[in-house]
Coordinates of N, CA and C and ligand atoms in Angstrom, one line a residue:
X1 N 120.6 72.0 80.5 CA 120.8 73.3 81.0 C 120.3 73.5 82.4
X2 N 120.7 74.9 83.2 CA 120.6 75.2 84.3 C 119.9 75.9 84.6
X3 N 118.8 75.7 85.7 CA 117.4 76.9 86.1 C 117.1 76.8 87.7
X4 N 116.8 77.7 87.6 CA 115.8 77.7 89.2 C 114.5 77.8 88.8
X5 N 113.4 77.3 89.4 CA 112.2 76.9 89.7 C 111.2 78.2 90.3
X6 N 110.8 78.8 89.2 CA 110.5 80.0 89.9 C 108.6 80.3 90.0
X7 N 108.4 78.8 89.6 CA 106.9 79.0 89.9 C 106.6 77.5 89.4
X8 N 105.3 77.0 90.4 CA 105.0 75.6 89.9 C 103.5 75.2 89.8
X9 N 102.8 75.4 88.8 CA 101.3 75.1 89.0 C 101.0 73.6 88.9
X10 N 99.8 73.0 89.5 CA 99.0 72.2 89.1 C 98.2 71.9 87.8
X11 N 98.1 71.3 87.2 CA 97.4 71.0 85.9 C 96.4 70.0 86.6
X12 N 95.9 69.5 85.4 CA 94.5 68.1 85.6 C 95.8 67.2 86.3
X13 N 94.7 66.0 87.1 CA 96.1 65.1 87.7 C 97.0 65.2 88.4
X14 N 98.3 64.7 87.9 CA 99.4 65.5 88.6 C 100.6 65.9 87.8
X15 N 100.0 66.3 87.2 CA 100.5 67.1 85.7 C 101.0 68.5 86.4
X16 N 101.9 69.3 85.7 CA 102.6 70.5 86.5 C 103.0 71.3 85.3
X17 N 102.9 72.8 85.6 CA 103.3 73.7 84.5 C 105.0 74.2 85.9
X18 N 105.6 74.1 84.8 CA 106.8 74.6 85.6 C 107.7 75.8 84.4
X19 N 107.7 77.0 86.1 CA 108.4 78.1 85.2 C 110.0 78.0 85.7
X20 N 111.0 78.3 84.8 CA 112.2 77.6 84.7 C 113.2 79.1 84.3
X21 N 113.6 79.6 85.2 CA 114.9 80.6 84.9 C 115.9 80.1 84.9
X22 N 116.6 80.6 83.5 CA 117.6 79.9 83.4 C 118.8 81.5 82.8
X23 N 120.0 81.2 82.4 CA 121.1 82.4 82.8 C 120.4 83.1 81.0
X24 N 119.3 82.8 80.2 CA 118.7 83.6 79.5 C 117.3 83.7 78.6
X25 N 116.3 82.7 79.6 CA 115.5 82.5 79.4 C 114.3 82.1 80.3
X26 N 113.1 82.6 80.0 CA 112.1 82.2 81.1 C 111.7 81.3 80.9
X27 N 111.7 80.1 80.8 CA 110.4 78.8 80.1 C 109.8 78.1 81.4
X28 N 108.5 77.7 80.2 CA 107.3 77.3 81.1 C 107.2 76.3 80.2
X29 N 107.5 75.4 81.2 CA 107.1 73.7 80.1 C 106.4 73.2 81.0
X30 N 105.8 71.8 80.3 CA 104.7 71.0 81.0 C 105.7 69.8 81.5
X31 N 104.9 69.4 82.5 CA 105.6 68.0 83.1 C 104.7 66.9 83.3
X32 N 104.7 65.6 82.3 CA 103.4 64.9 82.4 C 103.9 64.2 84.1
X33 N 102.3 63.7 84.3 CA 102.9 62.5 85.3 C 103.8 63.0 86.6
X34 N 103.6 64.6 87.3 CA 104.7 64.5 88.2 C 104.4 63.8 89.2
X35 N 103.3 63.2 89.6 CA 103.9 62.3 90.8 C 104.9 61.0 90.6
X36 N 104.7 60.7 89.4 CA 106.0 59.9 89.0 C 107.3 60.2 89.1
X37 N 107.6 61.1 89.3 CA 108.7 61.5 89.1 C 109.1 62.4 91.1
X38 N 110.7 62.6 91.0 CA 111.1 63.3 92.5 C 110.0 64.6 92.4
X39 N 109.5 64.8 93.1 CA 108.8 66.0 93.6 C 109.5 67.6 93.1
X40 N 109.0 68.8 92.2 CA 110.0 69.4 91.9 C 109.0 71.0 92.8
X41 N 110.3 71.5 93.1 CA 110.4 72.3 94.4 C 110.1 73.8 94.2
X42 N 109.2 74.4 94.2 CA 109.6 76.1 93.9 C 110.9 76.2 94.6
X43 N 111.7 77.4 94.2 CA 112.9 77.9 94.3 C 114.3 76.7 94.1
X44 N 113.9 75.5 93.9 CA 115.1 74.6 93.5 C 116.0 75.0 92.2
X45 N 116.8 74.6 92.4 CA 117.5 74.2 90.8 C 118.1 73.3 90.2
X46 N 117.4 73.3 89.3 CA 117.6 71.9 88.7 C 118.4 72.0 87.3
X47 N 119.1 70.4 86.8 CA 119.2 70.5 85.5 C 118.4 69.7 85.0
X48 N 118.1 70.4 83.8 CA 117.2 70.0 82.7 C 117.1 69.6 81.0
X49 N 116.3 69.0 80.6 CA 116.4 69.5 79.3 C 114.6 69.7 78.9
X50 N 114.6 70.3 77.4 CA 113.1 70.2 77.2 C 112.7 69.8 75.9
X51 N 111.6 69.2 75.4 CA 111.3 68.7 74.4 C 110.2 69.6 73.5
X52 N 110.3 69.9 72.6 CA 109.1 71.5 71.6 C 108.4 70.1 71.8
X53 N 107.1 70.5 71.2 CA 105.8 69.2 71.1 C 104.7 70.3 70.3
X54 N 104.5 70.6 68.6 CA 104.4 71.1 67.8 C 102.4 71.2 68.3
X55 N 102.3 70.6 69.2 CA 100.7 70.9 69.2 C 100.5 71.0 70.8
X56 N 101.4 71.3 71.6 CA 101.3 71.6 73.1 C 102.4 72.4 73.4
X57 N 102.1 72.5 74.9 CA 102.9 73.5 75.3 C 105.0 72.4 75.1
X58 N 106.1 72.8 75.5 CA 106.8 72.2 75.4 C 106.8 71.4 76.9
X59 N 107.8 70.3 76.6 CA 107.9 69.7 78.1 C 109.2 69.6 78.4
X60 N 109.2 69.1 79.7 CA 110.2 69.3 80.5 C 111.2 67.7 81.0
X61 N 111.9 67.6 80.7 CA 112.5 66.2 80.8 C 113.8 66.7 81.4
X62 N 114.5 65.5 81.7 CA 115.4 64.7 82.2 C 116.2 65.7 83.8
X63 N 115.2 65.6 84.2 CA 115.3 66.8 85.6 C 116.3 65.6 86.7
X64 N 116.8 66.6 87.6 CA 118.1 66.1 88.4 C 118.2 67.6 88.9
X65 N 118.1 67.3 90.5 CA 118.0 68.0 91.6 C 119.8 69.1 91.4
X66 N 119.9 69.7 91.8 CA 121.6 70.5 92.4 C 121.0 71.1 93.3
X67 N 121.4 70.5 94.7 CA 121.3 71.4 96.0 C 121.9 72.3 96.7
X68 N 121.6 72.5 97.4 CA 122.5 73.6 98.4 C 122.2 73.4 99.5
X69 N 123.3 73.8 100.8 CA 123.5 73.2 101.6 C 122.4 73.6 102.8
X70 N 121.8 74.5 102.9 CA 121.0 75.1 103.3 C 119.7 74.8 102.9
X71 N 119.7 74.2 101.8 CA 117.5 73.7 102.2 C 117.2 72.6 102.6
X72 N 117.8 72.2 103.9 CA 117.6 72.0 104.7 C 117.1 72.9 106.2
X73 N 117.0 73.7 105.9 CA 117.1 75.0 106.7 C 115.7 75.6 106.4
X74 N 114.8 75.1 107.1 CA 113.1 75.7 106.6 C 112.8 76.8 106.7
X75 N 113.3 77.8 107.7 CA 113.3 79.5 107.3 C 113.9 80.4 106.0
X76 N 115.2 79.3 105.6 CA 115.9 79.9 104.5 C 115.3 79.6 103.5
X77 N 114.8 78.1 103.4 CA 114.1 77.6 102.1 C 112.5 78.5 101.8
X78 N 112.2 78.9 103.2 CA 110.8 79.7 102.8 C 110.8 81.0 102.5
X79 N 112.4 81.7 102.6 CA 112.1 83.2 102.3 C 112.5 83.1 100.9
X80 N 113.3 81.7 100.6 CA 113.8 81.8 98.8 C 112.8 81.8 98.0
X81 N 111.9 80.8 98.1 CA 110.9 80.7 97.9 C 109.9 81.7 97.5
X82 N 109.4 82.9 98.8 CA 109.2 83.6 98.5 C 109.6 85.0 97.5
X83 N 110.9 84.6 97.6 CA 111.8 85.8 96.7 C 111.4 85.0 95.0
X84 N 111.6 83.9 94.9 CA 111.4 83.3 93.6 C 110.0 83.9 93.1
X85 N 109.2 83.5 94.1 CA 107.7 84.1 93.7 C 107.5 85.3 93.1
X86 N 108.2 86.2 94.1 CA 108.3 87.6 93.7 C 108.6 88.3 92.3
X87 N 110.6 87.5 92.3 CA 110.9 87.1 90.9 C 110.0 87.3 89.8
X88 N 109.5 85.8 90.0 CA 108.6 85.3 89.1 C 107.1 86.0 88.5
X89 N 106.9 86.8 89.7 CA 106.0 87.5 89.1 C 105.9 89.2 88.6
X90 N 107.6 89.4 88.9 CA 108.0 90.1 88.3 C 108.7 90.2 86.5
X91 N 109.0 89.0 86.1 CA 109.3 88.4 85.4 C 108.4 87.8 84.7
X92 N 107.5 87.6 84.8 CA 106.8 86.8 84.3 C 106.1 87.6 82.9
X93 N 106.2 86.7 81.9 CA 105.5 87.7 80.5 C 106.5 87.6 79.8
X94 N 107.4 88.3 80.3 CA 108.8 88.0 79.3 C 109.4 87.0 78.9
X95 N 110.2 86.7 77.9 CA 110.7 85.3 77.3 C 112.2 85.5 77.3
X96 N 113.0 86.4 76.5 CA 114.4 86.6 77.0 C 114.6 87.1 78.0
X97 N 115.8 86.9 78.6 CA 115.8 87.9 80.2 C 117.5 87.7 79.9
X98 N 117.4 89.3 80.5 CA 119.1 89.4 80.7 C 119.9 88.7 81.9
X99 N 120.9 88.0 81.6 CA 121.6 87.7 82.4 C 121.7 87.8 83.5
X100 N 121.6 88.6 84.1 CA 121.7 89.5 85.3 C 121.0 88.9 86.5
X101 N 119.6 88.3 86.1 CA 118.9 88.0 87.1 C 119.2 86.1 87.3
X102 N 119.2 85.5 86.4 CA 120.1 84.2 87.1 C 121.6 84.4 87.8
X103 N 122.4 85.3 87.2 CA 123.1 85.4 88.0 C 122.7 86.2 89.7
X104 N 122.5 86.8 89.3 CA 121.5 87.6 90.9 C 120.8 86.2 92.0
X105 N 120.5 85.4 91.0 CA 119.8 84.2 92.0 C 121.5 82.7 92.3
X106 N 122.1 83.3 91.4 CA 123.3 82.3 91.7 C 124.1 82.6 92.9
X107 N 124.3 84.2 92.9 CA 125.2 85.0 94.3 C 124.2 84.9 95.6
X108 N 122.9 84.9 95.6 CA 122.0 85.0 96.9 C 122.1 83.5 97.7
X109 N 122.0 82.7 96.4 CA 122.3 81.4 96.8 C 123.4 80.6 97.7
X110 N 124.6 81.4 97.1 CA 125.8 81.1 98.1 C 126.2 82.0 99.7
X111 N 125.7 82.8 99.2 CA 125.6 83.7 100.4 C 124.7 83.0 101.5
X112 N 123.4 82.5 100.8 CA 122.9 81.9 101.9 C 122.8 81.0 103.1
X113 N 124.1 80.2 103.0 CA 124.3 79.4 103.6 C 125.2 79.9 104.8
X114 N 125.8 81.4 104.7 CA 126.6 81.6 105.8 C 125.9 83.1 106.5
X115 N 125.0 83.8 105.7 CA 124.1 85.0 106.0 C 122.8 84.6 106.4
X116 N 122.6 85.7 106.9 CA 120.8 86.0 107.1 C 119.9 85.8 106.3
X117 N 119.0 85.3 106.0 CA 118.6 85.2 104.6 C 117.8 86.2 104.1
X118 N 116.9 87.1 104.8 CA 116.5 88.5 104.6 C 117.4 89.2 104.5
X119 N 118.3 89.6 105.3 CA 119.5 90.3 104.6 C 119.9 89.9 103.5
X120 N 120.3 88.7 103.0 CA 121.1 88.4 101.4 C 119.4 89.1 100.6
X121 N 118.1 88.3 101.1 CA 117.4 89.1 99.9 C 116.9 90.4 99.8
X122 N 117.4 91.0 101.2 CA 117.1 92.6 100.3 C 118.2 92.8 100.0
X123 N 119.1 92.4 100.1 CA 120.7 93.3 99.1 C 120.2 92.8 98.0
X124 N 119.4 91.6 97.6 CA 119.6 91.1 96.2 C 118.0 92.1 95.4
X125 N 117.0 92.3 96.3 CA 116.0 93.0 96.0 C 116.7 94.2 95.4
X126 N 117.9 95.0 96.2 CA 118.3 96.4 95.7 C 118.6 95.9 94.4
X127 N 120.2 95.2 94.1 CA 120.8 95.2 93.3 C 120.1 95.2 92.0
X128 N 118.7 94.2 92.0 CA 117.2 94.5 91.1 C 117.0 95.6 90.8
X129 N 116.6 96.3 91.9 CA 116.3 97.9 91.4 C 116.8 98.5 91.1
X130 N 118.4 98.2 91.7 CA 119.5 99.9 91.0 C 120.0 99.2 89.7
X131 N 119.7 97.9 89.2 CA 120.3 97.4 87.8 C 118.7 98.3 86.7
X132 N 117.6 97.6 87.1 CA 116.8 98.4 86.6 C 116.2 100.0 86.7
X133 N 117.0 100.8 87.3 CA 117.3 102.0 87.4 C 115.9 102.2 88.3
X134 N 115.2 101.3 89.2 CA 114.5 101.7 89.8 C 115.1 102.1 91.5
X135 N 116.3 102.5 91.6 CA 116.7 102.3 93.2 C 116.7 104.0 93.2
X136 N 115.8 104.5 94.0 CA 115.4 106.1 94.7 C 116.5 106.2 95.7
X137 N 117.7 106.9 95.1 CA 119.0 106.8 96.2 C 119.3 108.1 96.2
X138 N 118.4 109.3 95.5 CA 118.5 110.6 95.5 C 117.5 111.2 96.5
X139 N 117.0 110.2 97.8 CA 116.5 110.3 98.9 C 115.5 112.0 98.6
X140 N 114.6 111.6 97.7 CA 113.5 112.7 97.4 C 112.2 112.2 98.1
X141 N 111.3 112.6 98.7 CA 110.3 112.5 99.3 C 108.9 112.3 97.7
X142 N 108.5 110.6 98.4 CA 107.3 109.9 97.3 C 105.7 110.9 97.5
X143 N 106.2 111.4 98.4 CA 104.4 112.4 98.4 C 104.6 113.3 98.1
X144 N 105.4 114.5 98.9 CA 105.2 115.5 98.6 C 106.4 116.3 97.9
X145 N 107.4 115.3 97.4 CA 108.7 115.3 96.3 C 109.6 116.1 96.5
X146 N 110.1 116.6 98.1 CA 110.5 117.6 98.3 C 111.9 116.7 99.0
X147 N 113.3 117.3 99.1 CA 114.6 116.5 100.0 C 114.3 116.2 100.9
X148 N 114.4 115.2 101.4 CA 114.5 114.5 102.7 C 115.5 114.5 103.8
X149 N 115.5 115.5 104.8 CA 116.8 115.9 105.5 C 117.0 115.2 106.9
X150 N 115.8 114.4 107.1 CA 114.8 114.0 108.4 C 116.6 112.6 108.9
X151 N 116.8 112.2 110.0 CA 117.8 111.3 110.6 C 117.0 110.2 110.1
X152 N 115.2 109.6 110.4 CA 114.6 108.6 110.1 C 114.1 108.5 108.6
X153 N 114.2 107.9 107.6 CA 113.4 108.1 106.6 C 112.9 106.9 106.2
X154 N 111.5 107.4 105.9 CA 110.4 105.8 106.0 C 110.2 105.4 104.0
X155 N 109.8 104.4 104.1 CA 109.8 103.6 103.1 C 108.5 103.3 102.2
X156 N 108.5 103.4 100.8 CA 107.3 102.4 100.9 C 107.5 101.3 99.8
X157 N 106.8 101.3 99.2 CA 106.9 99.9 98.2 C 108.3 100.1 97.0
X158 N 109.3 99.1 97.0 CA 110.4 98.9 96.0 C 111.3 99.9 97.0
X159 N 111.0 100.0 98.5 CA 111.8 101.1 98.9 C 112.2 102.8 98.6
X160 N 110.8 103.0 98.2 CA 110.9 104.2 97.5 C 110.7 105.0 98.8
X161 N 111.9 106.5 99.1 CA 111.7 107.3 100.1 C 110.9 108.1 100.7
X162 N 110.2 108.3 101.6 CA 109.6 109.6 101.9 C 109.9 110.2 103.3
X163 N 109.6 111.3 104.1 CA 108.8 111.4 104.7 C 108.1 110.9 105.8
X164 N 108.4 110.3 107.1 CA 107.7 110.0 108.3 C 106.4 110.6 108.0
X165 N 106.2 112.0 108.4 CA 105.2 112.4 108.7 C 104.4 111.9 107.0
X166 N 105.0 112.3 105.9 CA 104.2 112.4 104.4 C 103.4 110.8 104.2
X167 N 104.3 110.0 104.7 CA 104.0 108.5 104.5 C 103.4 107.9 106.0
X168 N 103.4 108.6 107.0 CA 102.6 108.4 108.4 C 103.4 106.9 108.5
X169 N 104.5 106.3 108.3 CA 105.2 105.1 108.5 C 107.0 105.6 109.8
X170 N 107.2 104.4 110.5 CA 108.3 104.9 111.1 C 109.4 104.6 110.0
X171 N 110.5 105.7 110.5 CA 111.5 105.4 109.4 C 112.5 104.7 109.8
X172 N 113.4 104.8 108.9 CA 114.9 103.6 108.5 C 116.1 104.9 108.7
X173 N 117.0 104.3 109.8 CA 118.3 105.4 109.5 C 118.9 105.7 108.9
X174 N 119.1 106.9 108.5 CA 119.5 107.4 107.5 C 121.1 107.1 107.1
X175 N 121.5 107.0 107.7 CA 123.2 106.1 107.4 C 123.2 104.6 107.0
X176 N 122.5 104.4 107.7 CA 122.1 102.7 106.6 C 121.3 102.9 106.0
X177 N 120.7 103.3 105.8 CA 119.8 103.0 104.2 C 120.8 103.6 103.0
X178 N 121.9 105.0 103.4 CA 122.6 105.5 102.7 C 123.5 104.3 102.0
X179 N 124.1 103.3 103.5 CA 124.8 102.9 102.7 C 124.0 101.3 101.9
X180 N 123.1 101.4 102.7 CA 122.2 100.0 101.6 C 122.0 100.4 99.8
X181 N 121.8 102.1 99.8 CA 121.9 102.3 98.2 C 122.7 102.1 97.5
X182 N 123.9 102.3 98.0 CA 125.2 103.4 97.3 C 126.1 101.7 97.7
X183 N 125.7 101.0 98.6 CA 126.6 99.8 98.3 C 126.0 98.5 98.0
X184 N 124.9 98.4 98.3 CA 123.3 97.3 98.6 C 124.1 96.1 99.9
X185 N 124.4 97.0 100.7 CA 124.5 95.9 101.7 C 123.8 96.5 103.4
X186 N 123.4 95.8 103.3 CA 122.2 96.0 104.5 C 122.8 95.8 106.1
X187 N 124.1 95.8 105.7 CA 125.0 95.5 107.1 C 124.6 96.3 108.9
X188 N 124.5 97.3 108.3 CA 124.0 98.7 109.4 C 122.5 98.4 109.9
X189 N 122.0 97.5 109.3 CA 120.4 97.8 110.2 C 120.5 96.7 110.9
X190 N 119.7 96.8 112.4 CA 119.3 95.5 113.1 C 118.3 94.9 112.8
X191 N 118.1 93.6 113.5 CA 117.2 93.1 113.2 C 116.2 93.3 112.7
X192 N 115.4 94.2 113.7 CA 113.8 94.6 113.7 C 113.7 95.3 112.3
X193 N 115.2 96.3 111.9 CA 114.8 97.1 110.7 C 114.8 95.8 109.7
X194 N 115.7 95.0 109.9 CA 115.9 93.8 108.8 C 114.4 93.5 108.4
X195 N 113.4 93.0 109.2 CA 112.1 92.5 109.1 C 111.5 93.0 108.7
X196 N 111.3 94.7 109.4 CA 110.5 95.8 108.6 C 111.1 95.9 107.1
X197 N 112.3 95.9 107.2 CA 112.6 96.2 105.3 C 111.8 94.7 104.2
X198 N 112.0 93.9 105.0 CA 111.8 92.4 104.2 C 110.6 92.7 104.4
X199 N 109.6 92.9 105.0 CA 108.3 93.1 104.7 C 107.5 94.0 103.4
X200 N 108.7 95.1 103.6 CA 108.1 95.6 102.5 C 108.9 95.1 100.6
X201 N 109.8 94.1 100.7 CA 110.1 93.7 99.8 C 108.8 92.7 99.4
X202 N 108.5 92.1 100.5 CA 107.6 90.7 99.9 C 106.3 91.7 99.1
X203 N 106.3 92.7 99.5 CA 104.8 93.7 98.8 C 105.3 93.4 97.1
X204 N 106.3 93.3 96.8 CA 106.9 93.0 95.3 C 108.0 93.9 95.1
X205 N 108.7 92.9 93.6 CA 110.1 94.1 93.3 C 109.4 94.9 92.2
Ligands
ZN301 ZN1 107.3 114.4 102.1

């Protein structure tokens, strides 16, 4: 089967707990021996298979890299990376997982080779939140909960709205962020806002 690599610990040695999203499940299997073996990558994907082991955790066998053409690309490979993390620790706890989010990591991945790569991950951060009905696109103010009529509107964690003055942050234009909700593409902001938004993505989804 098919996964991305969405977290990789150390054990004794060079043993490795590897967390493994796949299009409907989160597994965490053991990997004996990984320096024996190709090096395995947070945010990669790999195919796999895994073995139950009735008195340990299960393990992780017959791994084989599927690349993309872009990790080669060390900026790109570090923001996936970090988005995996994010993912991952968003995710993390649960055992089935809906579809939704391996696919979500299968479309960021192709895009990435010809996009920005903070841009593909905050469109893919939205599409997160308005699938889990967390996307605040009824532009209500997070302090003092009142409409937000302001041209700037500032941000704070998961992109929740407020308030300049309520959240003492500068804000995001109001026509792009409109249409970052209502379409999740982040086309309308420049740079600088691209960084500012990606910053507040890495705080978590
Ligand atoms: Zn306010």
């Amino acid at each position: 089967m098919r996964g991305y690599i969405l977290d990789v610990k150390k054990r004794r040695d060079e043993d490795l707990i590897v967390s493994l999203l796949t299009s409907d499940r989160l597994f965490s299997l053991y990997r004996f021996y990984g320096a024996r073996h190709s090096p395995l990558q947070l945010g990669y994907k790999i195919d796999f298979a895994y073995e139950g082991d009735p008195f340990f955790m299960p393990r992780l066998r017959s791994v084989s890299h599927l690349s993309f053409d872009w990790l080669f690309e060390i900026k790109k490979t570090r923001y996936w990376q970090i988005f995996a993390q994010l993912l991952h620790r968003h995710l993390n706890g649960a055992d089935e997982i809906d579809e939704f989010y391996f696919a979500l990591l299968e479309r960021a991945a192709l895009k990435l080779s010809v996009e920005n790569p903070k841009r593909v991950l905050i469109e893919s951060a939205c599409a997160l939140w308005e699938r889990e009905g967390r996307l605040h696109s009824d532009l209500k103010c997070l302090i003092c909960e009142r409409p937000i009529d302001d041209e700037f509107i500032a941000l704070a964690r998961c992109l929740t709205p407020a308030h300049s003055k309520c959240l003492y942050k500068d804000g995001f234009e109001r026509e792009a962020l409109i249409r970052l909700f209502q379409t999740n593409e982040a086309i309308l902001f420049d740079d600088d806002a691209i960084d500012r938004l990606w910053r507040i993505v890495e705080e978590g989804l």
